[in-house]
Coordinates of C-alpha atoms in Angstrom, one line a residue:
Chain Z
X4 CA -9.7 34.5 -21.2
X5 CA -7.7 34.2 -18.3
X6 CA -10.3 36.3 -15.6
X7 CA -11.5 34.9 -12.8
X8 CA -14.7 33.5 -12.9
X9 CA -16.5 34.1 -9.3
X10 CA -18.6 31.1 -8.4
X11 CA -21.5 31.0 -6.2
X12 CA -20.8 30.3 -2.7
X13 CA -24.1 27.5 -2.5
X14 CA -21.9 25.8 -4.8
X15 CA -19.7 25.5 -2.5
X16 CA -22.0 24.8 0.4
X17 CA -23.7 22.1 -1.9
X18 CA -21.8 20.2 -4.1
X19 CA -18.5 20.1 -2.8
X20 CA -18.7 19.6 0.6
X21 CA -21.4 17.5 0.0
X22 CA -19.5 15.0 -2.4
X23 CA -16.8 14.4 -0.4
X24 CA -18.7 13.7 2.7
X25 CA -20.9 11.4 0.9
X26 CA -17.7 9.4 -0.3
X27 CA -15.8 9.0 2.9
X28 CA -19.3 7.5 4.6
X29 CA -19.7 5.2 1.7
X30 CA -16.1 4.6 2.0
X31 CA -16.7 3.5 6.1
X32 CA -19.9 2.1 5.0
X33 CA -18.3 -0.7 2.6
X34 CA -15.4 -1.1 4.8
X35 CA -17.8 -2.4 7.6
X36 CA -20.1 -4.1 5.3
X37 CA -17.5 -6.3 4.0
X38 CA -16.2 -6.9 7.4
X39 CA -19.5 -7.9 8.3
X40 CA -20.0 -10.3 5.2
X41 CA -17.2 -12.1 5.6
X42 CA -18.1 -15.6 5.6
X43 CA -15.1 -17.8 7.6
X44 CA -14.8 -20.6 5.2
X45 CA -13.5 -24.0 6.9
X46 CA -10.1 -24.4 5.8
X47 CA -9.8 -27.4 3.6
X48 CA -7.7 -29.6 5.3
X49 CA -4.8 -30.8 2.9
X50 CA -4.6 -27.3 1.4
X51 CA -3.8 -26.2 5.0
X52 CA -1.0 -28.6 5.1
X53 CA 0.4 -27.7 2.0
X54 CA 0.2 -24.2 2.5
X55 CA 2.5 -25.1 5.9
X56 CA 4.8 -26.7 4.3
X57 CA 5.4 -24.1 2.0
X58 CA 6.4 -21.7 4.9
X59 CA 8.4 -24.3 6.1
X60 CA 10.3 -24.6 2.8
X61 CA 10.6 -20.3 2.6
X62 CA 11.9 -20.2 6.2
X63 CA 14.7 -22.7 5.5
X64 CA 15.8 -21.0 2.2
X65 CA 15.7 -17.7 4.6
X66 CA 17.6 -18.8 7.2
X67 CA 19.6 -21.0 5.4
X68 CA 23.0 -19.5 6.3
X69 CA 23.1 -19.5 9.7
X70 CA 22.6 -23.1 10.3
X71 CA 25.8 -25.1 9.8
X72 CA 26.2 -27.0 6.4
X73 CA 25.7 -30.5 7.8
X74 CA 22.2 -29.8 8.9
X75 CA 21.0 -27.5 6.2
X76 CA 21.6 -30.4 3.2
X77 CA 19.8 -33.1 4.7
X78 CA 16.8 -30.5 5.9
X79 CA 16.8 -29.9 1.9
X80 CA 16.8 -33.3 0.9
X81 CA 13.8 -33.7 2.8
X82 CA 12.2 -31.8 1.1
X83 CA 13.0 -32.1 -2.4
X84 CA 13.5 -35.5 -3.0
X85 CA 12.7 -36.9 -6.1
X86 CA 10.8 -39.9 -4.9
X87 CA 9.1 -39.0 -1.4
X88 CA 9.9 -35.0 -0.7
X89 CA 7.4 -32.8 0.8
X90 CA 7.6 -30.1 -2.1
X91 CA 7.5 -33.1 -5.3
X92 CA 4.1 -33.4 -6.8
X93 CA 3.2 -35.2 -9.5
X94 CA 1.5 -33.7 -12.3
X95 CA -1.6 -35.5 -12.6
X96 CA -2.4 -34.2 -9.0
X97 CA -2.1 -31.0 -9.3
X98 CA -4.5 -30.6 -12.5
X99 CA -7.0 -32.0 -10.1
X100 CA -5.9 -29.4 -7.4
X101 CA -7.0 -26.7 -9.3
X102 CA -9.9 -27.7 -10.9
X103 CA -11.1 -28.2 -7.5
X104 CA -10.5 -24.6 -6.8
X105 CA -12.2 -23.2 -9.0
X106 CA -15.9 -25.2 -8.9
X107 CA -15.9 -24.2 -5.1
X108 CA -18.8 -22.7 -4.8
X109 CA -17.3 -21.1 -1.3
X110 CA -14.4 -19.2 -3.1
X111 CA -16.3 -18.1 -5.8
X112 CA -19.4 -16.7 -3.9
X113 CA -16.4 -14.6 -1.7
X114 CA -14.9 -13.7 -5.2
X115 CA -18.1 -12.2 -6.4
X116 CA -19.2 -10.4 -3.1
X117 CA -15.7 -8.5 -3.0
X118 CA -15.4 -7.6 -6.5
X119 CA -19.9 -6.5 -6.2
X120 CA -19.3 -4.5 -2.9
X121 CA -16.2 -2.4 -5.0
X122 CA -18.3 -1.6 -7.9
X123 CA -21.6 -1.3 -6.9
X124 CA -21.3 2.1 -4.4
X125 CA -18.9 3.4 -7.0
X126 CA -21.1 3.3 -10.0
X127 CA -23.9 4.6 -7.9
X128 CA -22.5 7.4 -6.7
X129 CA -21.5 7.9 -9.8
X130 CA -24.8 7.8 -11.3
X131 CA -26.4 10.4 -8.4
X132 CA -23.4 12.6 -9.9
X133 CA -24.4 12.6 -13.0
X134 CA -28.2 13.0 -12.3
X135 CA -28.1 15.7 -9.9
X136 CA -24.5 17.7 -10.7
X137 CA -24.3 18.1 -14.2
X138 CA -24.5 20.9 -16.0
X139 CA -22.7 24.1 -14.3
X140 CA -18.7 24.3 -13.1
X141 CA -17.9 22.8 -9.6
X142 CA -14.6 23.7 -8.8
X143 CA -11.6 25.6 -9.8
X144 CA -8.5 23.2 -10.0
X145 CA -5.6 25.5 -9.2
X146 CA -3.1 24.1 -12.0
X147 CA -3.9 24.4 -15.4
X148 CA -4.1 21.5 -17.8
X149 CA -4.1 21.2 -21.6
X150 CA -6.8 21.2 -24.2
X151 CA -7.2 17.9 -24.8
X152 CA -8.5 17.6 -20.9
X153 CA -11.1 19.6 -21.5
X154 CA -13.9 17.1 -22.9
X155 CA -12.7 14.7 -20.1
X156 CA -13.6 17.2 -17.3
X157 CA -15.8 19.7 -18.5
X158 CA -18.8 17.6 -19.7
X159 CA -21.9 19.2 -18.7
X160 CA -20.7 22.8 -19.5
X161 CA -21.0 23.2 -23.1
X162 CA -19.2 26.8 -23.8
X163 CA -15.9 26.3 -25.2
X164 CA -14.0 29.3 -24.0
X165 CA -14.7 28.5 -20.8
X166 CA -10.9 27.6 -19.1
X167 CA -10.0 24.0 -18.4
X168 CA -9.1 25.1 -15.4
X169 CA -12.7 25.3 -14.4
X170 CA -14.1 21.7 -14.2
X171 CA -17.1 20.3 -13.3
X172 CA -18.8 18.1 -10.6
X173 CA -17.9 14.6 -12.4
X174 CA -14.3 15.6 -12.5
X175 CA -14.3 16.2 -8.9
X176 CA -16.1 12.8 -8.0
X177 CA -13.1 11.4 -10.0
X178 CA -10.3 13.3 -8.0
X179 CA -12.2 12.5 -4.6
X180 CA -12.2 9.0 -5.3
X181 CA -8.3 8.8 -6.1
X182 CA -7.1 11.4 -3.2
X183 CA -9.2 9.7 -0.8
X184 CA -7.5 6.5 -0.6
X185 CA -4.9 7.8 1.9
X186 CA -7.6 9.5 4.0
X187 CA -9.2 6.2 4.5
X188 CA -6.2 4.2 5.0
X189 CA -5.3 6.6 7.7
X190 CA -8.8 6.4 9.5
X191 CA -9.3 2.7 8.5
X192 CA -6.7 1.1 9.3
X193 CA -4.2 -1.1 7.5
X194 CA -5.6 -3.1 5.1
X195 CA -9.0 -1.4 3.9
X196 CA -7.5 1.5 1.8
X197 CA -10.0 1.0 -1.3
X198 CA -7.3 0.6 -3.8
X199 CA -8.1 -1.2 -6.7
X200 CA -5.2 -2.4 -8.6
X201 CA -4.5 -4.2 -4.9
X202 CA -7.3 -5.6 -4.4
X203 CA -7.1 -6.8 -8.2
X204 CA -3.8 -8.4 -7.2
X205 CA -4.6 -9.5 -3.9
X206 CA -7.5 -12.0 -5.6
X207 CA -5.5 -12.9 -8.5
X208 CA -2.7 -14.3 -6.0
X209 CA -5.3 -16.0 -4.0
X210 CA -6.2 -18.3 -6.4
X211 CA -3.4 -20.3 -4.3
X212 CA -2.5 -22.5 -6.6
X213 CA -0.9 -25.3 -4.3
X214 CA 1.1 -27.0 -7.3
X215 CA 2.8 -24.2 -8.5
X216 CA 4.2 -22.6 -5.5
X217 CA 5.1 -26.4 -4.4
X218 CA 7.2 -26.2 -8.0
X219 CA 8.6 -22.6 -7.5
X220 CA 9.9 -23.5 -3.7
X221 CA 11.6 -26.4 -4.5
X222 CA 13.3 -24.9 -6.9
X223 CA 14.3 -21.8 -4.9
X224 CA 15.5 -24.4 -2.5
X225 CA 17.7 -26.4 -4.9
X226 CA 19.5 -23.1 -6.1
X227 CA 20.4 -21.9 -2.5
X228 CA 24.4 -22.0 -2.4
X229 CA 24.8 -22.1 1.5
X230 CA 27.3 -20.1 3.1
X231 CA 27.9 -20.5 6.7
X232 CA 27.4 -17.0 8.0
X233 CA 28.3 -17.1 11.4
X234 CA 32.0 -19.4 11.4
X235 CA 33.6 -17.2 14.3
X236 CA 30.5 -16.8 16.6
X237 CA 32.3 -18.4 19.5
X238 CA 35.1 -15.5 19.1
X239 CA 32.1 -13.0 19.0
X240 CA 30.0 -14.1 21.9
X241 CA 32.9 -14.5 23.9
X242 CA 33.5 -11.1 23.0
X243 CA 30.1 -9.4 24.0
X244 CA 30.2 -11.4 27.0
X245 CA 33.5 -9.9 28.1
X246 CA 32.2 -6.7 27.3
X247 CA 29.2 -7.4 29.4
X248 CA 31.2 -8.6 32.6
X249 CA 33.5 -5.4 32.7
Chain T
X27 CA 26.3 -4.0 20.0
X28 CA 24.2 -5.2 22.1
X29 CA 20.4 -4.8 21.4
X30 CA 18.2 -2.8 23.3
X31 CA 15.0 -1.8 22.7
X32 CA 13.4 1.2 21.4
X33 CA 10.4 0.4 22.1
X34 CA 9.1 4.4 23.0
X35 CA 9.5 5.3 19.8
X36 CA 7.1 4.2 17.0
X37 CA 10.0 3.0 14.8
X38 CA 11.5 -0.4 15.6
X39 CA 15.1 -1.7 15.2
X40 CA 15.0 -4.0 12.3
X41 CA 18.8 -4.4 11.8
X42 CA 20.7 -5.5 14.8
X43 CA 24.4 -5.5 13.9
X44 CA 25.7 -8.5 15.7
X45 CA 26.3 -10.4 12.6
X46 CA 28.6 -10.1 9.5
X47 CA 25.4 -10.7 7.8
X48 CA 22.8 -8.1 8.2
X49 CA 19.8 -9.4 9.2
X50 CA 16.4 -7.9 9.4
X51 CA 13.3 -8.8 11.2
X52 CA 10.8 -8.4 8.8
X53 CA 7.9 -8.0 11.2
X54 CA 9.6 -4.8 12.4
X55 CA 10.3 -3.5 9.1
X56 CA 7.0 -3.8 7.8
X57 CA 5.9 -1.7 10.8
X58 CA 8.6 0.8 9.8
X59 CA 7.4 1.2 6.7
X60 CA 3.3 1.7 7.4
X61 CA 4.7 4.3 9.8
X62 CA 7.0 6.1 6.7
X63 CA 3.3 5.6 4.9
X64 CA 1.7 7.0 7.6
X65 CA 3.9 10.1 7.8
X66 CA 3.5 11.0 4.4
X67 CA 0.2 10.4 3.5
X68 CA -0.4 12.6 6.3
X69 CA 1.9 14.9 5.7
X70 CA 0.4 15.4 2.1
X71 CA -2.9 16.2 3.0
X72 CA -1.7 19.0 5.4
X73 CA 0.7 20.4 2.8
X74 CA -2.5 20.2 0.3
X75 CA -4.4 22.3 2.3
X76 CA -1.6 24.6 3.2
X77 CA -1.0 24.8 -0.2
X78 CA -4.5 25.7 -1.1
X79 CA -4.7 28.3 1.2
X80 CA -1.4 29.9 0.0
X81 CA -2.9 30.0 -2.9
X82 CA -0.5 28.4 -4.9
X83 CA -1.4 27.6 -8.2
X84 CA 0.2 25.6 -11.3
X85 CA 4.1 24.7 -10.7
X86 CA 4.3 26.3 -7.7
X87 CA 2.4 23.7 -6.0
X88 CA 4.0 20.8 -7.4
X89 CA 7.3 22.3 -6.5
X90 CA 5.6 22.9 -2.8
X91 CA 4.4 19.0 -3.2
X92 CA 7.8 17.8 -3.6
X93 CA 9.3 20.4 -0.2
X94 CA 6.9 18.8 1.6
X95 CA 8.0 15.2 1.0
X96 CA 11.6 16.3 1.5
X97 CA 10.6 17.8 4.7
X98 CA 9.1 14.4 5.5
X99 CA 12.3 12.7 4.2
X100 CA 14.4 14.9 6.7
X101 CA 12.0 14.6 9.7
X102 CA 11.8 10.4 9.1
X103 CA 16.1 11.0 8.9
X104 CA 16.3 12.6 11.6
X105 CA 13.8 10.6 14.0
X106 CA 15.5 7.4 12.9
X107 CA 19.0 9.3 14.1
X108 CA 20.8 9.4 11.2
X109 CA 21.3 5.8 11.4
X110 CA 19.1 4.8 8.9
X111 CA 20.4 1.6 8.3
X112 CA 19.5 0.5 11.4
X113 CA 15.7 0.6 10.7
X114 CA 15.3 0.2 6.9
X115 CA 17.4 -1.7 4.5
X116 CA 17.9 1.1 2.4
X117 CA 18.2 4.8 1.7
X118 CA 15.9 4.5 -1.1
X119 CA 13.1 3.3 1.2
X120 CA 12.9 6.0 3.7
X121 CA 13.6 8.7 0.7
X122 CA 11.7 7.7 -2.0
X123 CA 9.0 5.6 -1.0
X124 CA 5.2 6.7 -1.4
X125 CA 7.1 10.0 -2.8
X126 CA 4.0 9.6 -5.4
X127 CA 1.6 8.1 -3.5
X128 CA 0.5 11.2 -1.6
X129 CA -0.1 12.8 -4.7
X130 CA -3.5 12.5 -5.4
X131 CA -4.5 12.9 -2.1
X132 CA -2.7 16.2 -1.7
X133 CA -4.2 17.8 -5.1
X134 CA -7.5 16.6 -4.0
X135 CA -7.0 18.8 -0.2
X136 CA -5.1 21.7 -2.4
X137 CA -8.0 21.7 -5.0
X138 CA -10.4 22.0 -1.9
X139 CA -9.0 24.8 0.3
X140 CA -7.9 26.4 -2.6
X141 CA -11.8 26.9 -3.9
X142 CA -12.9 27.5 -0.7
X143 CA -10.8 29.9 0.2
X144 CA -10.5 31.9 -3.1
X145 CA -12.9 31.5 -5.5
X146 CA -16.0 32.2 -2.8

């Protein structure tokens, strides 16, 4: 059962090359959609403020060593004292914070457009796959899987002795639309390879929750044992200098 | 040490040992590693279709997979100087990261040339 079945070359010419092609387009298609749609949301103006002193907060506990002991401790008093810190929040506020966040119509309107422009081309295209492509093997996957694949990527071809090896056009929509994220992150750019589980995480983090990173920064700050890194830099930059002058 | 810049190459200095502390510019690391990204992803589609056209099938491509991210490996080594420190904080990130990521994409290019080129 092992032979090798020869295809017909309009298969080729037809389904394959077609497929793919269609999936990078609606790949650069989506990607400049949503660059299009994105609405620029005015910034509300105490999240802004909170958000900044958060990064101040993070860049002091970064650089905390190489600022000398007697500045660093009252730079982290200020900001997490108990009665009028930056980083202290009572609880009652942030409940309201939150609540806030979630009834803004802005921020959910954005939520649903990004997850609608993810899913909408992919069960499309899946669709047209199904409609037009079922029925007859594809493609030839060069390595050879198990059994237990077989109802997974042979669907439309319905004799059982054919090898799992031989799949059909479904299977390859599936593999195109994992091996194509690193083609589009190459031609895209950066930040629009269409990966899902990051984009999943990316929206879940964005629910920026003001009054728990406030919490989780001023505790990282509290626990930073300062150790003054640089206690001999006069011998060193006299050094480099002296190796500059000779 | 004093810093200068390497600013031909598409790698940036991220350490700069003038410290007892190393320090590391995070802006420049992040570039280093979209370039390691870069490099592989790129490198596995060309090894896919290499692959495919070899006609490699079963193990043998998935040994082939892994010689060409080892290749990689060794040609990010080597254009980093063997001073690997100085660019990444550590081995493991120039050796083993995205080792899997260019896995799909590189079955998908090997599936391709492979049918095109043998089973027409």
């Amino acid at each position: 059962m092992a032979e090798d079945l020869v295809l017909d070359t309009a298969i080729r010419d037809w389904v394959l090359i077609p497929l793919s092609v269609v999936m990078v387009l609606i790949g650069i298609l989506r990607y400049f959609v949503a660059k299009l749609m994105r609405s620029f949301q005015v910034p509300d103006h105490k999240i802004v403020k909170e958000g900044q002193v958060i990064v101040r907060a993070r860049n002091l506990r970064a650089a905390a060593n190489f600022i000398p002991p007697k500045s660093f401790r009252p730079r982290r008093v200020y900001f997490s004292n108990e009665e009028n810190g930056l980083l202290f929040v009572p609880k009652g506020q942030a409940q309201n914070a939150q609540a806030q966040m979630f009834s803004d119509p802005n921020m959910a309107m954005d939520m649903m457009k990004k997850n609608l422009s993810m899913i909408i081309p992919q069960t499309l295209t899946f669709a047209w796959v199904n409609f037009f492509f079922s029925g007859f093997v594809a493609a030839k996957i060069p390595f050879p899987l198990t059994q237990r694949f077989r109802s997974m990527l042979q669907n439309g071809i319905d004799l059982s002795t054919v090898d799992v090896s031989y799949v059909s056009s479904r299977s390859w929509y599936f593999l195109n639309l994992f091996g194509l994220r690193g083609l589009f992150s190459l031609i895209l750019g950066e930040e629009n390879a269409m990966d899902d589980t990051q984009r999943m995480m990316q929206m879940s983090g964005f629910g920026f929750d003001p009054s728990k990173s406030l919490a989780s920064e001023k505790d990282g700050l509290d626990i930073v044992q300062h150790e003054w890194a640089l206690p001999k830099f006069e011998h060193r930059a006299e050094a480099v200098l002296k190796k500059l002058v000779r | 040490m004093t810093g200068h810049s390497d600013s031909s190459s598409s790698e940036k200095k991220s350490n700069e040992e003038m410290n007892d502390v190393p320090v590391f510019s995070a802006e420049n690391m992040q570039n280093n590693m979209k370039v390691i990204y870069y490099s592989r992803t790129f490198m596995s589609i060309i090894g896919g279709v290499i692959a495919g056209i070899l006609g490699f099938t079963g193990f043998m491509g998935f040994v082939f997979y892994f010689l060409v991210m080892t290749i990689t490996s060794i040609g990010l080594i080597a254009k980093a100087k063997f001073s690997v420190h100085l660019y990444v904080d550590s081995w493991n990130r120039i050796i083993l990261d995205g080792f899997m990521g260019g896995l799909m994409s590189f079955v998908l290019f090997w599936t391709f040339a492979y049918d095109i080129v043998h089973i027409f």
